[in-house]
Coordinates of C-alpha atoms in Angstrom, one line a residue:
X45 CA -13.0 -46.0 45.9
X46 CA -11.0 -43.6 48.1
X47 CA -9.2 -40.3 46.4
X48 CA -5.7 -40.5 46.3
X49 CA -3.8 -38.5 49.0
X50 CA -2.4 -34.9 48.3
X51 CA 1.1 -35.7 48.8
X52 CA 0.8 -38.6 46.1
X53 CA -1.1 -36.3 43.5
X54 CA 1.8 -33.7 44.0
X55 CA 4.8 -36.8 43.4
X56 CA 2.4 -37.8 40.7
X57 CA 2.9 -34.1 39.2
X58 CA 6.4 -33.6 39.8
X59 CA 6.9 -37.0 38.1
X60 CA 4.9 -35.7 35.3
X61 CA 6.7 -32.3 34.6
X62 CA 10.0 -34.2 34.9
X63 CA 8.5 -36.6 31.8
X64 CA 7.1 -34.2 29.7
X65 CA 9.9 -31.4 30.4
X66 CA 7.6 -28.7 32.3
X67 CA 8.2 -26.7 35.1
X68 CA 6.6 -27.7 38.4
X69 CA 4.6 -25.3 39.8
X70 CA 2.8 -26.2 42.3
X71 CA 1.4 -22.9 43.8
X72 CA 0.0 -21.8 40.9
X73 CA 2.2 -18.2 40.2
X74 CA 2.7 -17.0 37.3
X75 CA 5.9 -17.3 35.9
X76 CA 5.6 -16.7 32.1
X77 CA 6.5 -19.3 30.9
X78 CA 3.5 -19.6 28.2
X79 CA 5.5 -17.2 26.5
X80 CA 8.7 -18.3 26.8
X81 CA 7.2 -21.4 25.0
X82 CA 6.5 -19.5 22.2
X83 CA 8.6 -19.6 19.2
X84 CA 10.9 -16.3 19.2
X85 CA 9.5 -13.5 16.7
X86 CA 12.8 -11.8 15.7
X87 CA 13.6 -14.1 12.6
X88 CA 10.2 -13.8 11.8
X89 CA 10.0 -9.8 11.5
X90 CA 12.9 -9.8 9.8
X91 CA 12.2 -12.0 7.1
X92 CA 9.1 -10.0 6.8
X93 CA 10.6 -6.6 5.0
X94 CA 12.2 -7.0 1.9
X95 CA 16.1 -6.8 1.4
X96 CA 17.0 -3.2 0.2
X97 CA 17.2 -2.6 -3.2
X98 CA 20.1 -0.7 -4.6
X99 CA 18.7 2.8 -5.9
X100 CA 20.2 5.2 -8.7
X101 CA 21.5 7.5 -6.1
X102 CA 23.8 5.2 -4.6
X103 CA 25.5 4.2 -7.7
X104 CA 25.9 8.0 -8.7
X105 CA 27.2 8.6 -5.2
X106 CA 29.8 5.3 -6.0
X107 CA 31.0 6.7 -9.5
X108 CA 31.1 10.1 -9.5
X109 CA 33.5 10.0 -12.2
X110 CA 31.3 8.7 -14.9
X111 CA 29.2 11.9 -14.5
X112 CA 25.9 9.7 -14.3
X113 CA 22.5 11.6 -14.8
X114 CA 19.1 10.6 -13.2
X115 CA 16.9 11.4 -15.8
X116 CA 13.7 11.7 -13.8
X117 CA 15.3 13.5 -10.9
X118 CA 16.6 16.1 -13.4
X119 CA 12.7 16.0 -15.2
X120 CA 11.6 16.8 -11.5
X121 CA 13.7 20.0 -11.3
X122 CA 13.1 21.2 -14.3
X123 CA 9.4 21.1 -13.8
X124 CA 9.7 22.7 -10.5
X125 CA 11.7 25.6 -12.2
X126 CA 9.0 25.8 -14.9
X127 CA 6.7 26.2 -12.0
X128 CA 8.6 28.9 -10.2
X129 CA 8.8 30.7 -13.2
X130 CA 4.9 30.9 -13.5
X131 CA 4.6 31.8 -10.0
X132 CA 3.1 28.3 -9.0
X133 CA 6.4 27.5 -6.9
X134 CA 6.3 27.1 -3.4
X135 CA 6.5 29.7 -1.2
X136 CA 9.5 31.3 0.7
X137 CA 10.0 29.4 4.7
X138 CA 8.1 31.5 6.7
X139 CA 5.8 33.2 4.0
X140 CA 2.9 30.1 3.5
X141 CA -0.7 30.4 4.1
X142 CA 0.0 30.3 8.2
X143 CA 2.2 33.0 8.2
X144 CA -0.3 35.4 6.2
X145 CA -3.5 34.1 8.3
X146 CA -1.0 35.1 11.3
X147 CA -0.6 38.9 10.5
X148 CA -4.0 39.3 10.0

């Protein structure tokens, strides 16, 4: 049995694309379009991160009238003062463990 000619095969492949809704390409270049296929990632990577949750801060920052108090934040301060007060606070910008190796 003889091969079908070339110009046939390329009418039988343009036929094709039309019925299955490809592009014809019959030189081969690469157009991209295996990733156009793909489905698009933005919904995707958005879904991904959690909505933001509404923090203490915010309300304070909404009411300042009501005179709100965040217990832990004010718990934080007070250990860092108790710190200070020992000498364990941090140190002065510009006078940490750099700035002393420095002078040397």
């Amino acid at each position: 049995m003889a091969s079908p000619a070339p110009g046939r095969l390329a009418e039988l492949a343009k036929l094709s694309c039309k019925v299955f809704q490809t592009v014809y390409n019959p030189t081969a270049a690469r157009t991209g379009n295996k990733i156009l296929r793909q489905r698009l990632q933005g919904p995707t990577m958005t879904a991904y991160h959690p909505q933001k949750l509404i923090h203490f801060r915010d309300i304070k920052a909404l009411y300042p009238q009501l005179g709100l108090i965040d217990v832990d934040e004010k718990e934080r301060l007070d250990e860092i003062a108790r710190r200070k007060r020992r000498g364990k606070g941090a140190p002065k910008k510009g006078q940490g463990r750099r700035a002393s190796v420095k002078k040397k």
